[in-house]
PDB file of C-alpha atoms in Angstrom:
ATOM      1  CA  UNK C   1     -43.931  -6.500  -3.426  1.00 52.00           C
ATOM      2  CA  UNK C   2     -41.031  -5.469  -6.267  1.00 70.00           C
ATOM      3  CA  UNK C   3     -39.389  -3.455  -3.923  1.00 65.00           C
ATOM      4  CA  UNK C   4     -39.276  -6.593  -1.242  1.00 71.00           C
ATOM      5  CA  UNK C   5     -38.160  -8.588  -4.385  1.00 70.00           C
ATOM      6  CA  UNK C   6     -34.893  -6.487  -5.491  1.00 71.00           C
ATOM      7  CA  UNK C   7     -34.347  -6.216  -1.662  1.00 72.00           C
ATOM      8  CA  UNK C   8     -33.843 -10.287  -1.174  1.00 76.00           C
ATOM      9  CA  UNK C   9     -32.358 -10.442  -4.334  1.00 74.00           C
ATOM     10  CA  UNK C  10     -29.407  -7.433  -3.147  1.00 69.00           C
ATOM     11  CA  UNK C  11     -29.223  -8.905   0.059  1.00 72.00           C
ATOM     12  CA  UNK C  12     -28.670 -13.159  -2.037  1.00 73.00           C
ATOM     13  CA  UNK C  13     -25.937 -10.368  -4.240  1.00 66.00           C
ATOM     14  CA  UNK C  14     -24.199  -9.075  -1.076  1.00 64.00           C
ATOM     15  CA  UNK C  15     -24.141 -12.659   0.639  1.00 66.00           C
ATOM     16  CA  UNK C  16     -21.859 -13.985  -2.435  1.00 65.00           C
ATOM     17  CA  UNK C  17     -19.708 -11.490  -2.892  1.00 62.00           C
ATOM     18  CA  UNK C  18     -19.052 -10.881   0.695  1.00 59.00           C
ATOM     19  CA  UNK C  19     -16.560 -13.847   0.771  1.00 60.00           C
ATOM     20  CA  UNK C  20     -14.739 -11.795  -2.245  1.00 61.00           C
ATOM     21  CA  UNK C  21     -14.999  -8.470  -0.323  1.00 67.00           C
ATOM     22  CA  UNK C  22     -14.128  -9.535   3.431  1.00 72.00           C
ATOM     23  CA  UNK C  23     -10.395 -11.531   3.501  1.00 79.00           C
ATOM     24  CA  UNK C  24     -10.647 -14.965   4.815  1.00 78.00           C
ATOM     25  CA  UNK C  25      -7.758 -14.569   7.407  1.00 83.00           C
ATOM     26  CA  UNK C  26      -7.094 -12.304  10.373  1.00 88.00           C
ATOM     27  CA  UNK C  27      -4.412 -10.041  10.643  1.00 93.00           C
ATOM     28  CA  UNK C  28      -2.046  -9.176  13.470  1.00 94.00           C
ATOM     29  CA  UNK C  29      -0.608  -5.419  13.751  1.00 97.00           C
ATOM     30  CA  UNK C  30       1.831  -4.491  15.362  1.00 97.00           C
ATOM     31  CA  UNK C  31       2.591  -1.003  16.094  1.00 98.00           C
ATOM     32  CA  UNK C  32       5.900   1.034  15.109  1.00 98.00           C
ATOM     33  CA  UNK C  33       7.608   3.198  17.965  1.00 97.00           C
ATOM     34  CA  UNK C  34       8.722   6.714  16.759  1.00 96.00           C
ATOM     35  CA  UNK C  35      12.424   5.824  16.592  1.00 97.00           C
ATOM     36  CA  UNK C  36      11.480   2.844  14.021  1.00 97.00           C
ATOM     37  CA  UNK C  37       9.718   5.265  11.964  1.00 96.00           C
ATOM     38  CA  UNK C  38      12.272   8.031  11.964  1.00 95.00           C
ATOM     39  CA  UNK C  39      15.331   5.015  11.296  1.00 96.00           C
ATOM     40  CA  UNK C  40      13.342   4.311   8.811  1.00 96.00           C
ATOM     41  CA  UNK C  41      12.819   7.422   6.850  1.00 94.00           C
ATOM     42  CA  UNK C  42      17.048   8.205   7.739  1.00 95.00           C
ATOM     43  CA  UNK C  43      17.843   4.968   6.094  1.00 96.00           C
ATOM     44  CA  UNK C  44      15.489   6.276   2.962  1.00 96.00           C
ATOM     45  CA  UNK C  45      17.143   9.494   3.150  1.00 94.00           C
ATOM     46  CA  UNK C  46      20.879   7.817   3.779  1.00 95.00           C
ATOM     47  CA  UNK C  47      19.990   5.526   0.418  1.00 96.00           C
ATOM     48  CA  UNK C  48      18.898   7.967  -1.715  1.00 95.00           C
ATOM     49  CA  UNK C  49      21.129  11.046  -0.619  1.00 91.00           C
ATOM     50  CA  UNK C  50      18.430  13.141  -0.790  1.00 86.00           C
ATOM     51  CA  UNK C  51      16.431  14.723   2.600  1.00 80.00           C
ATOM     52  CA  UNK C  52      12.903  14.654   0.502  1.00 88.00           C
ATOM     53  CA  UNK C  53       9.747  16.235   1.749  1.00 92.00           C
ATOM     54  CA  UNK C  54       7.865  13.902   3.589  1.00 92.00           C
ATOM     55  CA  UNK C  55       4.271  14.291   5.432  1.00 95.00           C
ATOM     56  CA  UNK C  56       3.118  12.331   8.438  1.00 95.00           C
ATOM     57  CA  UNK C  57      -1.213  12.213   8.093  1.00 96.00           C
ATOM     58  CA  UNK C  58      -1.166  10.247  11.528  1.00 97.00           C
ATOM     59  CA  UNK C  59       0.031   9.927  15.208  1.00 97.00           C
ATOM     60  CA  UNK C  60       0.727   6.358  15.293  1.00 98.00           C
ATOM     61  CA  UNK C  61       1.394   3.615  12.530  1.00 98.00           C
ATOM     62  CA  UNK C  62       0.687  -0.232  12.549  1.00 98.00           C
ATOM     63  CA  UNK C  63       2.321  -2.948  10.548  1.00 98.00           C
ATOM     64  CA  UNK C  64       2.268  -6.509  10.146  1.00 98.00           C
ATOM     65  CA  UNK C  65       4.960  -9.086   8.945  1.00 97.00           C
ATOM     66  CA  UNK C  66       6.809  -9.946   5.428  1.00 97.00           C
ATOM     67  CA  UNK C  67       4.622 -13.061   5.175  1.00 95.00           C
ATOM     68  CA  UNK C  68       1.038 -11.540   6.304  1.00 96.00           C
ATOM     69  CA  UNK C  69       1.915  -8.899   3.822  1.00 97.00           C
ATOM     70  CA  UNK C  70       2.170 -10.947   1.134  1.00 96.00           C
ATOM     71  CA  UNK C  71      -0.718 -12.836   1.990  1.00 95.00           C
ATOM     72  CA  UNK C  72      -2.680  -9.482   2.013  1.00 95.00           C
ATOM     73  CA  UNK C  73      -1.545  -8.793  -1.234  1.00 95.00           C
ATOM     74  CA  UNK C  74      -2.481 -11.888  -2.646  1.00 93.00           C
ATOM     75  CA  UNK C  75      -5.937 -11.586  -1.735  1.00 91.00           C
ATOM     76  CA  UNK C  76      -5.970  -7.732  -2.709  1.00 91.00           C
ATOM     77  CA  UNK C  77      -7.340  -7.040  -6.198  1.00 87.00           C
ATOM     78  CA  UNK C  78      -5.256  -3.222  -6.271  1.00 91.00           C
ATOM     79  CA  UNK C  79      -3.701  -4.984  -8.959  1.00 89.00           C
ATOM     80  CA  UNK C  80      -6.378  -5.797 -10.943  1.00 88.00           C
ATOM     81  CA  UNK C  81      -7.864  -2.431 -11.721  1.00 86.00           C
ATOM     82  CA  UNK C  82      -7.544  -1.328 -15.541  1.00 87.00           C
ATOM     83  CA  UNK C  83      -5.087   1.744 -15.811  1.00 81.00           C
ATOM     84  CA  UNK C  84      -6.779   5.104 -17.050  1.00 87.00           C
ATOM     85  CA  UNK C  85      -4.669   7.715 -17.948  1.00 90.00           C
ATOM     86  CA  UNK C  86      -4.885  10.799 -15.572  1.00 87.00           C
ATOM     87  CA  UNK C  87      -8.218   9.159 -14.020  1.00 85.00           C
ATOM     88  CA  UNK C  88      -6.630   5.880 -12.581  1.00 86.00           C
ATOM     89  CA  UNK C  89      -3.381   5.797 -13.104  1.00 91.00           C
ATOM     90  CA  UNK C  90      -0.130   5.453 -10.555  1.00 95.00           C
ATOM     91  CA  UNK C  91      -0.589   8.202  -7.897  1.00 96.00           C
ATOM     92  CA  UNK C  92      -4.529   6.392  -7.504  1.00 96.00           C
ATOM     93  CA  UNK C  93      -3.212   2.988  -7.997  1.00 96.00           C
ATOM     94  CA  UNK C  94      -0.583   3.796  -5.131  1.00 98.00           C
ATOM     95  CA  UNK C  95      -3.330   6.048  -2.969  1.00 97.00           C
ATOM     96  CA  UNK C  96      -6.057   3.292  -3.640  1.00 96.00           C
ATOM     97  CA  UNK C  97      -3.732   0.870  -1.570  1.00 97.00           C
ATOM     98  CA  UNK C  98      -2.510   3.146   0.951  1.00 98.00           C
ATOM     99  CA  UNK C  99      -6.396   3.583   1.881  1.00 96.00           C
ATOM    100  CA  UNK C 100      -7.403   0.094   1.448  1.00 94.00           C
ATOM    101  CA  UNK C 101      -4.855  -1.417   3.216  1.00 96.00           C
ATOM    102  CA  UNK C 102      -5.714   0.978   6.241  1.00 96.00           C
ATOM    103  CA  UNK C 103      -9.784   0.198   5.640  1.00 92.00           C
ATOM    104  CA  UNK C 104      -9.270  -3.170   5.655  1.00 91.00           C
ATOM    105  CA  UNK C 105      -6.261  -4.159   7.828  1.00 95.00           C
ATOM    106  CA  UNK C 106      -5.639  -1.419  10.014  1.00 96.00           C
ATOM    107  CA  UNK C 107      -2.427  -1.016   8.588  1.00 98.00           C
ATOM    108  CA  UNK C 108      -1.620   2.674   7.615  1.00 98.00           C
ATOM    109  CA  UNK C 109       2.271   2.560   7.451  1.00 98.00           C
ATOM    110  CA  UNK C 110       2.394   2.473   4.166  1.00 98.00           C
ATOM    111  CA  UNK C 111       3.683   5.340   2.279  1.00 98.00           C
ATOM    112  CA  UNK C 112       2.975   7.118  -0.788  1.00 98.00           C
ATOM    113  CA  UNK C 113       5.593   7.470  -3.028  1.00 98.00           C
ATOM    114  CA  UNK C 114       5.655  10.843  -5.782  1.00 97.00           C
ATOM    115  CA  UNK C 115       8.602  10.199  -7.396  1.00 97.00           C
ATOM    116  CA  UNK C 116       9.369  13.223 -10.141  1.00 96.00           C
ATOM    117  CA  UNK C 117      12.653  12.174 -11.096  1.00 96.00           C
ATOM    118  CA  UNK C 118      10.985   8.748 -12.566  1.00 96.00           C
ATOM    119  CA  UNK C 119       7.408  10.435 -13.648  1.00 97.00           C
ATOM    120  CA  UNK C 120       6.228   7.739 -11.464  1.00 97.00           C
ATOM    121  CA  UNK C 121       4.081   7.134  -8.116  1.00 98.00           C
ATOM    122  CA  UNK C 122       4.066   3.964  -5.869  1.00 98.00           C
ATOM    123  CA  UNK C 123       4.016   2.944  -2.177  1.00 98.00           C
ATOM    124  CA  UNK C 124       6.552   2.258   0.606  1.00 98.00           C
ATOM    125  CA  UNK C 125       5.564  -0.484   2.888  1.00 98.00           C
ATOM    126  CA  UNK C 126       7.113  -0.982   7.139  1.00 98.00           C
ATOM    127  CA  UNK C 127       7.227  -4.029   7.573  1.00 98.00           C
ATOM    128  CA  UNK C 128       8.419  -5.085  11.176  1.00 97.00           C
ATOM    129  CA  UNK C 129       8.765  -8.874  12.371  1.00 92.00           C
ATOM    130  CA  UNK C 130      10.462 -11.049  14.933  1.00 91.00           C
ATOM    131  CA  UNK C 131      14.305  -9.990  12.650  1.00 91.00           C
ATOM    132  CA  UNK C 132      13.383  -5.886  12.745  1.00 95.00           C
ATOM    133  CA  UNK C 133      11.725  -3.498  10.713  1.00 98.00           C
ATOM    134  CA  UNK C 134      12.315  -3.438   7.336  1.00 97.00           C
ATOM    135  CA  UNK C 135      11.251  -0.893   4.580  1.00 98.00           C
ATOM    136  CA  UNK C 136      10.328  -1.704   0.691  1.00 98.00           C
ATOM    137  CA  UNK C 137       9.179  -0.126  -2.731  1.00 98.00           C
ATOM    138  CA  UNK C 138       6.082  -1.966  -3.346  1.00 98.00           C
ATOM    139  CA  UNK C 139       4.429  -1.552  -6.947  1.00 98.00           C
ATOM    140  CA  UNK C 140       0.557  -1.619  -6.518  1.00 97.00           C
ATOM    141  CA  UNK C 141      -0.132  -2.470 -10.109  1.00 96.00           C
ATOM    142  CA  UNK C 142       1.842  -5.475  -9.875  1.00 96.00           C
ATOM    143  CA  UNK C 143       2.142  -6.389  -6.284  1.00 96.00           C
ATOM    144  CA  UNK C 144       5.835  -6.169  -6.218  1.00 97.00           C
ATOM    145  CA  UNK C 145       7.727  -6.203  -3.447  1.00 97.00           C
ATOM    146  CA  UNK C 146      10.880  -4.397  -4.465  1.00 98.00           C
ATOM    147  CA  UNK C 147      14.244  -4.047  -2.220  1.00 97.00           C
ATOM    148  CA  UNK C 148      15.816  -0.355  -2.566  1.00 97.00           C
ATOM    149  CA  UNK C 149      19.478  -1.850  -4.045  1.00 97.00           C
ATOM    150  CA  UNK C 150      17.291  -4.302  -6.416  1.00 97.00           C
ATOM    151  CA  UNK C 151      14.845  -1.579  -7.659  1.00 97.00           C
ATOM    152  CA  UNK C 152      15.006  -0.690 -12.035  1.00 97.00           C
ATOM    153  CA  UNK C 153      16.448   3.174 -11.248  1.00 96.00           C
ATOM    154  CA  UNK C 154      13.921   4.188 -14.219  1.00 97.00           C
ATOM    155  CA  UNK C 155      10.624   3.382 -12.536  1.00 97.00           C
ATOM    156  CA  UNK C 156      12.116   4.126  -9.186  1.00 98.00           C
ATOM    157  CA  UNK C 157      14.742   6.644  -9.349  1.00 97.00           C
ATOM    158  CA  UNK C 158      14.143   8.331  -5.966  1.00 96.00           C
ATOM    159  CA  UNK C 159      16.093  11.661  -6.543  1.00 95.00           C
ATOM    160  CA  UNK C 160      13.365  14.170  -6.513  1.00 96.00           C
ATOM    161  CA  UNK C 161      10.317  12.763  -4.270  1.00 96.00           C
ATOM    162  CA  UNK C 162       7.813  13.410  -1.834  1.00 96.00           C
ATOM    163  CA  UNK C 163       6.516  10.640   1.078  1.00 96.00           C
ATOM    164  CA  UNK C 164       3.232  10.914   1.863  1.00 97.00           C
ATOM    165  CA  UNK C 165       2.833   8.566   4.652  1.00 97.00           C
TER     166      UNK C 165
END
C-alpha cells in the first residue's frame, strides 16, 4: 500500500512539472545543405583569420529561425544553472545546451566554442530563415545572442579555438 502511495504521489509530481519540462510550442527544423555549413565555417575562419580545428560529431544538421530561437531560449532554463568552478562551469554550460537543444528540439547545429585565447567556452548557433543562414556567438549563461563584429574581444577573442559542432 506505501509503495502504491509514493507511486500516485510521483506520478501527481511528474504531471506538474511536465508543463515546466516539455516546451509549450512546436518547433520547425529545417535542415542545412553542406555548402551552408562549410560558408559558414569559411566566413568564421575569414572573420577571425585563423583556420581553427573544428570537429563535425554528425552527418546532417537542423536549424530553425532567429525568432523560434529566441523563443527556445526563453523557455530554456541553461541559464539558470548556478556556476561551479571546474564542475559546472563554461565548457558544461556551453555542452549542456548543445545537448539539450538537440534532446529537445532536434536542433544539433549548434557549436561548441573552446576559445583559449579568452580562457572561455560558449556556443555558435546556424540559424537559417526565409533572408539566409546566419551564424552567432551565443552565451549560454546569459542567453545572449551575440553578432561576431559586436562581440567584447575579452570573453570572445576567437584567435586560438576549437569548434566542436
Amino acid at each position: 500500500m506505501r509503495l502504491r502511495g509514493l507511486v500516485s504521489r510521483a506520478k501527481q509530481y511528474v504531471s506538474e512539472l511536465y508543463n515546466y519540462y516539455v516546451p509549450p510550442f512546436k518547433v520547425s527544423t529545417v535542415k542545412l545543405t553542406d555548402s551552408e555549413l562549410l560558408s559558414v565555417i569559411s566566413d568564421i575562419y575569414r572573420k577571425t583569420f585563423v583556420n581553427a580545428r573544428w570537429f563535425r560529431l554528425d552527418n546532417d544538421y537542423y536549424t530553425t529561425g532567429y525568432e523560434t530561437f529566441k523563443r527556445i531560449t526563453e523557455w530554456d532554463w541553461t541559464d539558470t544553472r548556478k556556476y561551479l568552478k571546474d564542475v559546472f562551469d563554461c565548457d558544461k554550460f556551453a555542452m549542456y545546451f548543445k545537448a539539450r537543444m538537440a534532446i529537445e528540439f532536434n536542433i544539433n547545429a549548434i557549436a561548441v566554442v573552446l576559445d583559449y585565447s579568452s580562457a572561455h567556452a560558449y556556443n555558435i548557433v546556424i540559424l537559417k530563415d526565409c533572408s539566409g543562414v546566419h551564424w552567432y556567438i551565443f552565451e549560454p549563461q546569459t542567453d545572449e545572442l551575440i553578432e561576431f563584429e559586436k562581440r567584447n574581444t575579452k570573453y570572445y577573442a576567437m584567435r586560438d579555438y576549437v569548434i566542436i559542432l
